[in-house]
Coordinates of C-alpha atoms and ligand atoms in Angstrom, one line a residue:
H1 CA 28.2 -24.5 -13.2
A2 CA 31.3 -22.3 -12.6
P3 CA 30.9 -20.4 -15.9
C4 CA 27.3 -19.7 -14.9
Q5 CA 28.4 -18.1 -11.6
E6 CA 30.9 -16.1 -13.5
A7 CA 28.3 -14.8 -15.9
S8 CA 26.0 -13.8 -13.2
K9 CA 28.8 -12.0 -11.4
L10 CA 29.4 -10.1 -14.6
I11 CA 25.8 -9.2 -15.0
K12 CA 25.7 -8.0 -11.4
S13 CA 28.8 -5.8 -11.7
Y14 CA 27.4 -4.4 -15.0
L15 CA 24.2 -3.5 -13.3
M16 CA 25.9 -2.1 -10.2
C17 CA 28.1 0.0 -12.5
H18 CA 25.0 1.4 -14.3
L19 CA 23.3 2.2 -11.1
N20 CA 26.3 4.2 -10.0
E21 CA 26.5 5.8 -13.3
W22 CA 22.8 7.0 -13.1
E23 CA 23.7 8.3 -9.7
E24 CA 26.6 10.3 -11.1
E25 CA 24.7 11.5 -14.1
R26 CA 22.6 13.6 -11.7
S27 CA 24.7 14.3 -8.7
T28 CA 27.0 16.6 -10.7
D29 CA 24.5 19.4 -10.8
G30 CA 21.5 18.0 -8.9
S31 CA 19.4 17.7 -12.0
K32 CA 17.4 14.6 -12.6
W33 CA 17.0 14.9 -16.4
R34 CA 18.2 16.9 -19.3
F35 CA 15.3 16.3 -21.7
L36 CA 11.7 15.5 -20.8
E37 CA 8.9 15.3 -23.2
H38 CA 5.3 14.0 -22.7
N39 CA 1.7 14.6 -23.7
G40 CA 0.2 15.5 -20.4
P41 CA -2.5 13.7 -18.4
V42 CA -5.7 12.1 -19.5
F43 CA -8.7 13.7 -18.0
A44 CA -11.8 11.9 -16.6
P45 CA -14.7 11.9 -19.2
S46 CA -17.1 14.7 -18.7
Y47 CA -20.4 14.2 -17.0
E48 CA -23.3 12.7 -19.0
P49 CA -26.6 13.5 -17.6
L50 CA -29.0 10.7 -16.7
P51 CA -31.8 9.7 -19.1
D52 CA -35.2 11.3 -18.2
K53 CA -36.6 7.9 -17.2
V54 CA -34.3 7.8 -14.2
K55 CA -36.0 9.9 -11.6
F56 CA -35.0 11.5 -8.3
F57 CA -37.6 12.0 -5.6
Y58 CA -37.6 14.4 -2.8
D59 CA -40.1 13.9 -0.1
G60 CA -41.9 11.4 -2.4
K61 CA -42.1 14.0 -5.2
H62 CA -40.2 13.8 -8.5
M63 CA -37.6 16.5 -9.0
K64 CA -35.4 17.1 -12.1
L65 CA -32.0 18.2 -10.9
S66 CA -29.7 20.7 -12.6
P67 CA -26.7 18.8 -14.1
P68 CA -24.1 19.9 -11.5
A69 CA -26.4 18.8 -8.7
E70 CA -27.4 15.7 -10.4
E71 CA -23.7 14.7 -11.0
V72 CA -22.9 14.9 -7.3
A73 CA -26.1 13.1 -6.5
T74 CA -25.0 10.2 -8.7
F75 CA -21.8 9.8 -6.6
F76 CA -23.9 9.2 -3.6
A77 CA -26.5 7.1 -5.4
K78 CA -23.6 4.8 -6.6
M79 CA -22.6 4.2 -2.9
L80 CA -26.1 3.5 -1.5
D81 CA -25.3 -0.2 -0.8
H82 CA -22.0 0.7 0.8
E83 CA -21.7 1.0 4.6
Y84 CA -20.3 4.6 4.1
S85 CA -23.7 5.9 3.0
T86 CA -25.1 5.1 6.4
K87 CA -22.4 6.8 8.5
D88 CA -23.3 10.2 10.0
I89 CA -20.1 12.0 9.2
F90 CA -20.2 10.8 5.6
R91 CA -23.9 11.9 5.1
K92 CA -23.3 15.2 6.8
N93 CA -20.2 16.1 4.7
F94 CA -21.8 14.9 1.5
F95 CA -24.9 16.9 2.0
K96 CA -23.0 20.1 2.8
D97 CA -20.9 19.8 -0.4
W98 CA -23.8 18.7 -2.5
R99 CA -25.8 21.7 -1.5
K100 CA -22.9 23.9 -2.8
E101 CA -23.6 22.5 -6.3
M102 CA -27.3 23.1 -6.3
T103 CA -29.2 26.0 -7.8
S104 CA -30.8 28.4 -5.3
E105 CA -34.1 26.9 -6.1
E106 CA -32.9 23.4 -5.4
K107 CA -31.2 24.5 -2.3
S108 CA -34.4 25.9 -0.8
K109 CA -36.3 22.8 -1.6
I110 CA -33.8 20.1 -0.7
T111 CA -33.0 20.6 3.0
D112 CA -33.0 17.1 4.4
L113 CA -31.0 14.2 3.1
N114 CA -33.3 11.7 4.7
K115 CA -36.1 12.8 2.4
C116 CA -34.0 12.2 -0.7
N117 CA -34.8 9.0 -2.7
F118 CA -31.9 7.9 -4.9
S119 CA -33.1 4.4 -5.5
Q120 CA -33.9 4.8 -9.2
M121 CA -30.4 6.2 -9.8
N122 CA -29.0 3.3 -7.9
D123 CA -30.9 0.8 -9.9
Y124 CA -29.8 2.5 -13.1
F125 CA -26.1 2.2 -12.2
K126 CA -26.5 -1.4 -11.1
A127 CA -28.1 -2.2 -14.5
Q128 CA -25.3 -0.4 -16.3
S129 CA -22.6 -2.4 -14.5
E130 CA -24.6 -5.6 -15.2
A131 CA -24.8 -4.6 -18.9
R132 CA -21.0 -4.0 -18.9
K133 CA -20.6 -7.6 -17.7
Q134 CA -22.8 -8.8 -20.6
M135 CA -20.8 -6.9 -23.3
T136 CA -20.2 -8.7 -26.5
K137 CA -16.6 -9.7 -27.5
E138 CA -16.7 -7.0 -30.1
E139 CA -17.6 -4.2 -27.7
K140 CA -14.9 -5.4 -25.3
R141 CA -12.3 -5.4 -28.1
K142 CA -13.2 -1.8 -28.9
I143 CA -12.7 -0.7 -25.3
K144 CA -9.5 -2.5 -25.1
E145 CA -8.3 -0.8 -28.3
E146 CA -9.2 2.6 -27.1
N147 CA -7.3 2.0 -23.8
E148 CA -4.3 0.8 -25.8
R149 CA -4.5 3.9 -27.9
L150 CA -4.5 6.2 -24.8
L151 CA -1.6 4.2 -23.4
Q152 CA 0.4 4.6 -26.4
E153 CA -0.3 8.3 -26.7
Y154 CA -0.2 9.4 -23.0
G155 CA 1.4 6.5 -21.2
F156 CA 5.1 7.1 -22.1
C157 CA 7.5 10.0 -22.0
I158 CA 10.9 10.6 -23.2
M159 CA 13.4 11.2 -20.3
D160 CA 16.8 11.8 -21.7
N161 CA 17.5 9.0 -24.1
H162 CA 15.0 6.6 -22.7
K163 CA 11.3 6.0 -23.4
E164 CA 9.7 5.5 -20.0
R165 CA 6.3 4.3 -18.9
I166 CA 4.3 6.8 -16.9
G167 CA 2.7 5.5 -13.7
N168 CA -0.6 7.3 -13.4
F169 CA -1.4 9.2 -16.5
R170 CA -5.1 9.2 -16.0
I171 CA -6.5 11.7 -13.5
E172 CA -8.9 10.3 -11.1
P173 CA -12.6 11.1 -11.8
P174 CA -14.5 13.2 -9.3
G175 CA -16.4 11.4 -6.5
L176 CA -16.9 11.4 -2.8
F177 CA -13.9 11.1 -0.6
R178 CA -13.8 7.9 1.5
G179 CA -10.5 8.0 3.4
R180 CA -9.4 5.2 5.6
G181 CA -10.8 4.5 9.1
D182 CA -13.3 7.0 10.4
H183 CA -11.8 9.9 8.5
P184 CA -13.5 13.2 9.5
K185 CA -13.6 14.4 5.9
M186 CA -15.4 11.2 4.4
G187 CA -18.2 12.0 2.2
M188 CA -16.8 15.4 1.0
L189 CA -16.8 16.1 -2.7
K190 CA -13.6 15.3 -4.5
R191 CA -13.7 17.9 -7.2
R192 CA -13.2 17.3 -10.9
I193 CA -9.7 18.2 -12.0
R194 CA -9.5 20.6 -15.0
P195 CA -6.6 21.6 -17.2
E196 CA -6.6 25.0 -15.4
D197 CA -5.6 23.1 -12.2
I198 CA -2.6 21.4 -13.8
I199 CA 1.0 22.4 -13.6
I200 CA 3.1 20.8 -16.4
N201 CA 6.7 20.0 -16.0
C202 CA 8.8 19.3 -19.2
S203 CA 11.9 20.5 -20.8
K204 CA 12.0 23.8 -22.7
D205 CA 13.2 22.3 -25.9
S206 CA 10.5 19.5 -25.9
K207 CA 7.2 19.4 -27.8
Q208 CA 5.0 20.7 -25.0
P209 CA 1.8 18.9 -24.1
K210 CA -1.4 20.5 -25.6
P211 CA -4.3 21.3 -23.2
P212 CA -7.7 20.2 -24.4
P213 CA -9.2 22.5 -27.0
G214 CA -10.1 26.0 -25.7
K215 CA -8.4 25.3 -22.3
K216 CA -5.2 26.4 -20.6
W217 CA -2.8 24.8 -18.2
K218 CA -2.3 26.5 -14.9
E219 CA 1.4 26.8 -15.6
V220 CA 4.2 25.1 -17.6
R221 CA 7.5 24.6 -15.8
H222 CA 10.8 23.5 -16.8
D223 CA 12.3 22.1 -13.5
N224 CA 14.7 19.4 -14.0
K225 CA 15.4 19.0 -10.2
V226 CA 12.1 17.0 -10.0
T227 CA 10.8 13.9 -11.7
W228 CA 7.1 14.6 -11.9
L229 CA 5.5 15.4 -15.2
A230 CA 2.4 17.1 -14.0
S231 CA 0.9 18.1 -10.6
W232 CA -2.2 19.6 -9.1
T233 CA -3.7 20.2 -5.7
E234 CA -6.5 18.1 -4.6
N235 CA -9.3 19.9 -2.7
I236 CA -9.9 17.5 0.2
Q237 CA -6.6 17.5 2.1
G238 CA -5.0 20.3 0.1
S239 CA -2.2 17.8 -0.8
I240 CA -0.3 18.0 -4.0
K241 CA -0.7 15.2 -6.5
Y242 CA 1.8 14.2 -9.1
I243 CA 2.0 12.3 -12.3
M244 CA 5.2 10.3 -12.0
L245 CA 7.1 7.7 -13.9
N246 CA 6.1 4.1 -13.5
P247 CA 7.9 2.2 -10.6
S248 CA 9.6 0.1 -13.2
S249 CA 11.4 3.1 -14.7
R250 CA 15.2 3.6 -14.3
I251 CA 15.0 6.5 -11.9
K252 CA 12.4 4.9 -9.6
G253 CA 14.2 1.6 -9.5
E254 CA 17.4 3.4 -8.5
K255 CA 15.6 5.4 -5.8
D256 CA 14.2 2.1 -4.4
W257 CA 17.6 0.5 -4.5
Q258 CA 19.1 3.4 -2.6
K259 CA 16.5 3.2 0.0
Y260 CA 17.5 -0.3 0.9
E261 CA 21.1 0.5 0.6
T262 CA 20.5 3.2 3.2
A263 CA 18.8 0.6 5.5
R264 CA 21.8 -1.7 5.1
R265 CA 24.0 1.1 6.1
L266 CA 21.9 1.5 9.2
K267 CA 22.5 -2.2 10.0
K268 CA 26.2 -1.5 10.2
C269 CA 26.0 1.4 12.6
V270 CA 22.8 0.6 14.6
D271 CA 24.8 -0.7 17.6
R272 CA 26.7 2.6 17.8
L273 CA 23.3 4.6 17.7
R274 CA 21.8 2.3 20.3
T275 CA 24.7 2.8 22.7
Q276 CA 24.4 6.6 22.2
Y277 CA 20.7 6.9 22.8
R278 CA 21.1 4.8 25.9
D279 CA 23.7 7.1 27.2
D280 CA 21.4 10.0 26.3
W281 CA 18.7 8.7 28.6
K282 CA 20.9 9.9 31.4
S283 CA 21.6 13.3 29.9
K284 CA 21.2 16.4 32.2
E285 CA 19.2 18.1 29.4
M286 CA 15.6 17.4 29.0
R287 CA 15.5 17.8 25.3
I288 CA 18.2 15.2 24.9
R289 CA 16.5 12.7 27.1
Q290 CA 13.2 13.2 25.2
R291 CA 14.9 12.8 21.9
A292 CA 16.7 9.6 23.1
V293 CA 13.5 8.1 24.3
A294 CA 11.7 8.9 21.1
L295 CA 14.5 7.4 19.2
Y296 CA 14.2 4.2 21.3
F297 CA 10.5 4.0 20.4
I298 CA 11.2 4.5 16.7
D299 CA 13.9 1.8 16.8
K300 CA 12.1 -0.7 19.0
L301 CA 8.4 -0.2 17.8
A302 CA 9.0 1.0 14.2
L303 CA 6.8 4.0 15.0
R304 CA 6.6 6.8 12.5
A305 CA 8.2 10.1 13.3
G306 CA 4.9 12.0 13.3
N307 CA 3.4 15.2 11.9
E308 CA 3.7 13.6 8.5
K309 CA 2.6 15.8 5.6
E310 CA -1.0 17.0 5.5
E311 CA -2.2 14.7 8.1
G312 CA -2.6 15.5 11.7
E313 CA -4.5 18.8 11.4
T314 CA -7.7 17.3 10.3
A315 CA -7.7 13.6 11.1
D316 CA -6.3 13.5 14.7
T317 CA -3.5 11.2 13.9
V318 CA -0.1 11.2 15.6
G319 CA 3.4 9.8 15.3
C320 CA 6.2 9.4 17.8
C321 CA 7.0 13.1 18.3
S322 CA 3.4 14.2 18.5
L323 CA 2.3 11.6 21.1
R324 CA 0.2 13.1 23.8
V325 CA 0.0 12.2 27.4
E326 CA -3.4 10.6 26.9
H327 CA -1.9 8.2 24.4
I328 CA 0.2 6.3 26.8
Q329 CA -0.3 4.5 30.2
L330 CA 2.5 3.4 32.5
Y331 CA 2.3 0.3 34.5
P332 CA 5.2 -0.4 37.0
K333 CA 4.0 -4.0 36.9
M334 CA 1.6 -5.8 34.7
D335 CA 1.0 -9.5 34.2
E336 CA 4.4 -10.7 35.5
Q337 CA 6.2 -8.0 33.5
E338 CA 7.9 -4.9 34.8
F339 CA 7.8 -1.4 33.4
V340 CA 5.1 -1.9 30.8
V341 CA 4.0 1.0 28.5
E342 CA 0.6 0.8 26.9
F343 CA 0.2 2.7 23.6
D344 CA -3.2 3.6 22.2
F345 CA -3.5 6.2 19.4
L346 CA -4.5 6.8 15.8
G347 CA -1.5 6.5 13.5
K348 CA -1.2 7.2 9.8
D349 CA -4.5 6.8 7.8
S350 CA -6.3 6.8 11.1
I351 CA -5.2 3.2 11.8
R352 CA -5.3 2.5 15.5
Y353 CA -2.0 1.6 17.1
Y354 CA -2.4 -0.5 20.2
N355 CA 0.5 -2.1 21.9
K356 CA 1.7 -3.0 25.4
I357 CA 5.4 -3.5 25.8
P358 CA 7.9 -3.7 28.6
V359 CA 10.6 -1.1 28.3
E360 CA 13.9 -0.7 30.0
K361 CA 13.7 0.7 33.5
R362 CA 15.5 4.0 32.5
V363 CA 13.0 4.6 29.7
F364 CA 10.2 4.1 32.1
K365 CA 11.6 6.5 34.7
N366 CA 12.1 9.0 32.0
L367 CA 8.5 8.7 30.8
Q368 CA 7.3 9.2 34.4
L369 CA 9.3 12.4 34.4
F370 CA 8.0 13.6 31.1
L371 CA 4.5 13.1 32.3
E372 CA 4.9 15.1 35.5
N373 CA 2.4 18.0 35.9
K374 CA 0.9 17.5 32.5
Q375 CA -2.7 17.4 31.3
P376 CA -3.9 14.5 29.1
E377 CA -3.9 16.7 26.0
D378 CA -0.3 18.0 26.5
D379 CA 2.6 16.7 24.4
L380 CA 4.5 13.8 25.9
F381 CA 7.7 15.1 24.3
D382 CA 7.3 18.8 24.8
R383 CA 10.9 19.6 23.9
L384 CA 10.8 17.7 20.6
N385 CA 9.3 18.0 17.2
T386 CA 9.6 16.1 14.0
S387 CA 12.1 18.5 12.5
I388 CA 14.4 18.4 15.5
L389 CA 14.3 14.6 15.5
N390 CA 14.9 14.4 11.8
K391 CA 17.8 16.8 12.0
H392 CA 19.4 14.7 14.7
L393 CA 18.9 11.6 12.7
Q394 CA 20.7 13.2 9.8
E395 CA 23.6 13.9 12.1
L396 CA 23.7 10.3 13.3
M397 CA 23.9 8.9 9.8
D398 CA 23.6 10.4 6.4
G399 CA 20.1 9.8 5.0
L400 CA 18.7 8.5 8.2
T401 CA 15.0 9.0 8.9
A402 CA 12.5 7.1 11.0
K403 CA 11.4 5.3 7.9
V404 CA 14.9 3.8 7.6
F405 CA 14.5 2.2 10.9
R406 CA 11.3 0.6 9.7
T407 CA 12.8 -0.5 6.5
Y408 CA 15.8 -2.0 8.3
N409 CA 13.8 -3.7 11.0
A410 CA 11.2 -5.1 8.4
S411 CA 13.9 -6.3 6.1
I412 CA 16.1 -8.0 8.7
T413 CA 13.0 -9.5 10.3
L414 CA 11.9 -11.0 7.0
Q415 CA 15.4 -12.4 6.4
Q416 CA 15.5 -14.0 9.9
Q417 CA 12.0 -15.3 9.7
L418 CA 12.6 -16.9 6.3
K419 CA 15.6 -18.6 7.6
E420 CA 13.7 -19.9 10.6
L421 CA 10.6 -21.0 8.9
T422 CA 11.7 -22.5 5.7
T423 CA 12.5 -26.2 5.6
S424 CA 14.3 -27.5 2.4
D425 CA 12.2 -30.7 2.1
D426 CA 8.9 -28.8 2.3
S427 CA 6.8 -28.8 -0.8
I428 CA 6.5 -25.6 -2.8
P429 CA 3.1 -24.6 -1.4
A430 CA 4.4 -25.2 2.1
K431 CA 7.4 -23.0 1.4
I432 CA 5.2 -20.3 0.1
L433 CA 3.0 -20.5 3.3
S434 CA 6.3 -20.0 5.2
Y435 CA 7.1 -17.0 3.1
N436 CA 3.7 -15.5 3.7
R437 CA 4.1 -16.2 7.4
A438 CA 7.5 -14.4 7.4
N439 CA 5.8 -11.5 5.5
R440 CA 3.0 -11.4 8.0
A441 CA 5.4 -11.1 11.0
V442 CA 6.7 -8.0 9.3
A443 CA 3.3 -6.6 8.6
I444 CA 2.3 -7.0 12.3
L445 CA 5.5 -5.3 13.3
C446 CA 4.6 -2.3 11.0
N447 CA 1.0 -2.3 12.2
H448 CA -0.4 -2.9 8.8
Q449 CA -3.8 -4.0 9.8
R450 CA -6.9 -4.2 7.6
A451 CA -10.6 -5.0 8.2
P452 CA -11.3 -8.5 7.1
P453 CA -12.4 -8.2 3.4
K454 CA -16.2 -8.3 2.9
T455 CA -16.0 -11.4 0.8
F456 CA -13.9 -13.2 3.4
E457 CA -16.4 -15.6 4.9
K458 CA -17.8 -16.4 1.5
S459 CA -14.5 -17.2 -0.1
M460 CA -13.5 -19.2 2.9
Q461 CA -16.7 -21.3 2.6
N462 CA -16.0 -21.8 -1.1
L463 CA -12.6 -23.1 -0.3
Q464 CA -13.9 -25.3 2.4
T465 CA -16.4 -26.8 0.0
K466 CA -13.6 -27.6 -2.4
I467 CA -11.6 -29.2 0.4
D468 CA -14.7 -31.3 1.4
E469 CA -15.2 -32.4 -2.2
K470 CA -11.4 -33.3 -2.6
Q471 CA -11.6 -35.4 0.6
I472 CA -14.5 -37.4 -0.8
Q473 CA -12.6 -37.8 -4.0
L474 CA -9.7 -39.0 -2.1
S475 CA -11.6 -41.7 -0.1
T476 CA -13.2 -42.9 -3.3
A477 CA -9.7 -43.1 -4.9
R478 CA -8.3 -45.0 -2.0
K479 CA -11.1 -47.5 -2.1
Q480 CA -10.5 -48.0 -5.8
L481 CA -6.8 -48.5 -5.1
K482 CA -7.6 -51.1 -2.4
A483 CA -10.0 -52.9 -4.8
A484 CA -7.4 -52.9 -7.6
K485 CA -4.8 -54.3 -5.2
A486 CA -7.2 -57.1 -4.2
D487 CA -7.9 -57.8 -7.8
H488 CA -4.2 -58.0 -8.6
K489 CA -3.6 -60.3 -5.7
A490 CA -6.2 -62.7 -7.0
S491 CA -5.3 -62.7 -10.7
H492 CA -1.6 -61.7 -10.8
D493 CA -1.9 -60.6 -14.4
D494 CA -0.3 -57.6 -16.1
K495 CA -3.6 -55.8 -16.7
S496 CA -4.5 -55.6 -13.0
K497 CA -0.9 -54.6 -12.2
K498 CA -1.3 -51.6 -14.5
T499 CA -4.6 -50.7 -12.9
V500 CA -3.0 -50.7 -9.5
E501 CA -0.3 -48.3 -10.8
V502 CA -2.9 -46.0 -12.3
K503 CA -5.0 -45.9 -9.1
R504 CA -1.9 -45.3 -7.0
K505 CA -1.0 -42.3 -9.1
A506 CA -4.5 -41.0 -8.9
V507 CA -4.4 -41.2 -5.0
Q508 CA -1.1 -39.4 -5.0
R509 CA -2.3 -36.6 -7.3
I510 CA -5.5 -36.1 -5.2
E511 CA -3.5 -36.1 -2.0
E512 CA -1.2 -33.3 -3.4
Q513 CA -4.2 -31.2 -4.5
L514 CA -5.9 -31.7 -1.1
M515 CA -2.7 -30.5 0.6
K516 CA -2.4 -27.4 -1.7
L517 CA -6.0 -26.5 -0.8
Q518 CA -5.5 -27.0 2.9
V519 CA -2.3 -24.8 2.8
Q520 CA -4.3 -22.1 0.9
A521 CA -7.0 -22.2 3.6
T522 CA -4.5 -21.8 6.4
D523 CA -2.8 -19.0 4.6
R524 CA -6.1 -17.1 3.9
E525 CA -7.3 -17.5 7.5
E526 CA -4.0 -16.2 9.0
N527 CA -4.1 -13.3 6.6
K528 CA -7.6 -12.2 7.5
Q529 CA -6.7 -9.0 9.2
I530 CA -3.3 -8.2 7.9
A531 CA -2.4 -6.3 4.7
L532 CA 0.8 -7.8 3.3
G533 CA 1.0 -5.5 0.3
T534 CA 2.2 -2.4 2.1
S535 CA 5.3 -3.9 3.7
K536 CA 6.1 -6.0 0.6
L537 CA 6.0 -2.8 -1.5
N538 CA 7.6 -0.4 0.7
Y539 CA 9.7 -1.9 3.5
L540 CA 11.2 -5.2 2.4
D541 CA 14.3 -5.3 0.4
P542 CA 13.2 -7.3 -2.6
R543 CA 16.6 -8.9 -3.0
I544 CA 15.9 -11.0 0.2
S545 CA 12.7 -12.4 -1.5
V546 CA 14.4 -12.9 -4.8
A547 CA 17.3 -14.7 -3.2
W548 CA 15.0 -16.9 -1.3
C549 CA 13.1 -17.8 -4.5
K550 CA 16.4 -18.6 -6.1
K551 CA 17.7 -20.7 -3.3
Y552 CA 14.6 -22.9 -3.2
A553 CA 13.8 -22.8 -6.9
I554 CA 10.4 -21.1 -6.3
P555 CA 9.1 -19.2 -9.4
I556 CA 9.1 -15.5 -8.6
E557 CA 5.6 -15.2 -9.8
K558 CA 4.5 -17.0 -6.6
I559 CA 5.7 -14.2 -4.5
Y560 CA 5.3 -11.1 -6.7
N561 CA 2.4 -10.3 -9.0
K562 CA 2.9 -8.5 -12.3
T563 CA 3.0 -4.9 -10.8
Q564 CA 5.3 -6.0 -8.1
R565 CA 7.7 -7.6 -10.6
E566 CA 7.8 -4.4 -12.6
K567 CA 8.6 -2.4 -9.5
F568 CA 11.3 -4.8 -8.4
A569 CA 12.8 -5.5 -11.9
W570 CA 16.1 -4.2 -10.7
A571 CA 16.3 -6.6 -7.8
I572 CA 15.0 -9.6 -9.8
D573 CA 17.8 -8.9 -12.3
M574 CA 20.6 -8.6 -9.8
A575 CA 20.0 -10.6 -6.6
E576 CA 21.8 -13.8 -6.0
K577 CA 20.8 -16.8 -4.0
D578 CA 23.2 -16.0 -1.2
Y579 CA 22.3 -12.3 -0.9
V580 CA 22.4 -11.1 2.7
F581 CA 20.7 -7.9 3.7
Ligands
NAG601 C1 -38.1 5.4 -3.5 O1 -38.7 5.5 -4.7 C2 -39.1 4.2 -5.3 C3 -39.7 4.4 -6.6 O2 -38.7 4.9 -7.5 C4 -40.0 3.5 -4.4 O3 -40.3 2.2 -4.8 C5 -39.4 3.4 -2.9 O4 -40.4 2.9 -2.1 C6 -39.0 4.8 -2.5 N1 -38.3 4.6 -1.1 C7 -38.6 5.3 -0.1 C8 -37.9 5.0 1.1 O5 -39.5 6.1 -0.1
NAG602 C1 12.6 -5.2 15.3 O1 11.5 -4.8 16.0 C2 11.1 -5.7 17.0 C3 9.9 -5.2 17.6 O2 10.1 -4.2 18.5 C4 12.2 -5.9 18.0 O3 11.9 -6.8 19.0 C5 13.5 -6.4 17.3 O4 14.6 -6.4 18.2 C6 13.8 -5.4 16.1 N1 14.9 -6.0 15.4 C7 16.0 -5.4 15.1 C8 17.0 -6.2 14.4 O5 16.2 -4.2 15.3
NAG603 C1 10.6 22.7 16.2 O1 11.3 23.2 17.4 C2 12.3 24.2 17.0 C3 13.0 24.6 18.3 O2 12.1 24.7 19.3 C4 11.6 25.4 16.3 O3 12.6 26.3 15.9 C5 10.9 24.8 15.1 O4 10.2 25.9 14.4 C6 9.9 23.7 15.4 N1 9.4 23.1 14.2 C7 8.1 22.9 14.0 C8 7.8 22.3 12.7 O5 7.3 23.0 14.9
NAG604 C1 -0.6 -6.9 -7.1 O1 -0.7 -6.8 -5.7 C2 -1.0 -5.6 -5.1 C3 -1.1 -5.7 -3.6 O2 0.2 -5.8 -3.1 C4 -2.3 -5.0 -5.7 O3 -2.6 -3.8 -5.2 C5 -2.2 -5.0 -7.2 O4 -3.5 -4.7 -7.7 C6 -1.8 -6.4 -7.8 N1 -1.5 -6.3 -9.2 C7 -1.9 -7.2 -10.1 C8 -1.6 -6.9 -11.5 O5 -2.5 -8.2 -9.7
NAG605 C1 10.9 26.2 -10.8 C2 9.9 25.6 -10.0 O1 8.8 26.1 -9.7 N1 10.1 24.4 -9.4 C3 9.2 23.7 -8.5 C4 8.9 22.3 -9.1 O2 8.2 21.6 -8.2 C5 8.8 21.4 -7.0 C6 8.0 20.4 -6.2 O3 6.7 20.9 -6.1 C7 9.0 22.7 -6.3 O4 9.7 22.4 -5.0 C8 9.9 23.6 -7.2 O5 10.0 24.8 -6.5

């Protein structure tokens, strides 16, 4: 055993060395690579007009649409069965953008979306997707080969001396924007991205990617300070999209690792920061008090800093710094608790944040002060904005952002919960249930809610049917065991003894299967409205999970699926069973 430990230590120090080396490789002049070569993105296939037999009707009359108008109509037709297509904002946005693609003749005729009949188009796409399900093996093989060819040609790049997988080398096809929650832009046309929209980034001395025949790139850059290979601006939010390396790549893995190392550094100094912001609640300066209360929210509630990227201007979403008076209510006393603050606002991705928490008296008094003489639409923290807060965080600790608090709290909470919930003698399924419960505690903390999946009730029913069947099987098996025992008691021969053994094993096996199903049902029920993926992927130090798996001999596949294992390859390689965040 000792040599094993020795070897694993060696491997770890090797990896740590290399991680540091990669860091040094780039920190000397700030560049991220010396050589970068790739073949550019893969564009969405061009539009194929519908066969003539598929008709569109306006006001009961057949109308042949021009190809650009028809293409946009198909996006809507494909979504006819979806709830989106009944939402007013969605319909309004779609119709406005659709009209922009129409010829002037079409525009003058088609003036009311309610008079449009897309049902034949919808039937046609349904039939097509049915046909895809019925494809022969040969057809499936051809598609798989084509995908493999594209992957080989476009899915890899050379960065310095490494061949790296590219994450998303296919450009999303055009369609209608959905957005999360009740996004005000839902239904708008997400335009087709063309080579003229693409900025390529690669090294000067590489073989440069060729645009499709007859086309040009918007620009070719040679910027080794960034790690994206291509970028474009999408038309809905005006945000910049990038083609990046796959999460399993060296550079991404290292970035991920650094993120958790930063969170671990916060763990070491968080007490000092807390003492300081507590002192600042008493400051004579309003701006310092506001900053200190905001920091307390970020620390205690894992709120985002706010004003993040493109959001905010269109969807009315806020973060800590951009909270308005109308987003909070103060209750000096509520249900046995003193100094309760009630939060109700739309956070990132228009997800509602609702929480009632008791705060310290001084925070409460400060909040009362901040609210004085203000209207509901005024800023709660009028002396604070995201850049001021971020600058302050930088001063407190190198690399500190609001996100680091989330990462720190999420990771430490997972570690504590795992310790609390796991029992060594539990079966593997029971341990995995504990893991998922710990993960859920974190997701709740980070407000990662979701609407229950559409298929939820159905899949729950299926599972229940399986459980019922298993229960019947079990009682049958038990009866058989009882009969076999009676038989053996009467005859005392070897044959009946063997039968008893066989029946006993059968009962055991069925009991285990039943337990597994029951655990699965509990897990699924508890998971109904919580999205575990986001915290797992972004906020939980994977070394905690890996160490837990090692400690309890749980196969890592039970915790991470293939994509996640790729992303966390660095952690899976180096974590030890006694890792402490
Ligand atoms: C739409 O057109 C189809 C024929 O393609 C017809 O069966 C259906 O009744 C029409 N729907 C409406 C709402 O008019
Ligand atoms: C994490 O956040 C929760 C929720 O506010 C809080 O109760 C807890 O103290 C925090 N844990 C740490 C270690 O900061
Ligand atoms: C934040 O406030 C500071 C000081 O009042 C100001 O200089 C800065 O422009 C503001 N930044 C933003 C993004 O509003
Ligand atoms: C793995 O899980 C994530 C959710 O965390 C999901 O988005 C992804 O599609 C899954 N990947 C595979 C290969 O199952
Ligand atoms: C040289 C150059 O234009 N570099 C740009 C590369 O892309 C990053 C991120 O968009 C920009 O910040 C750089 O200015």
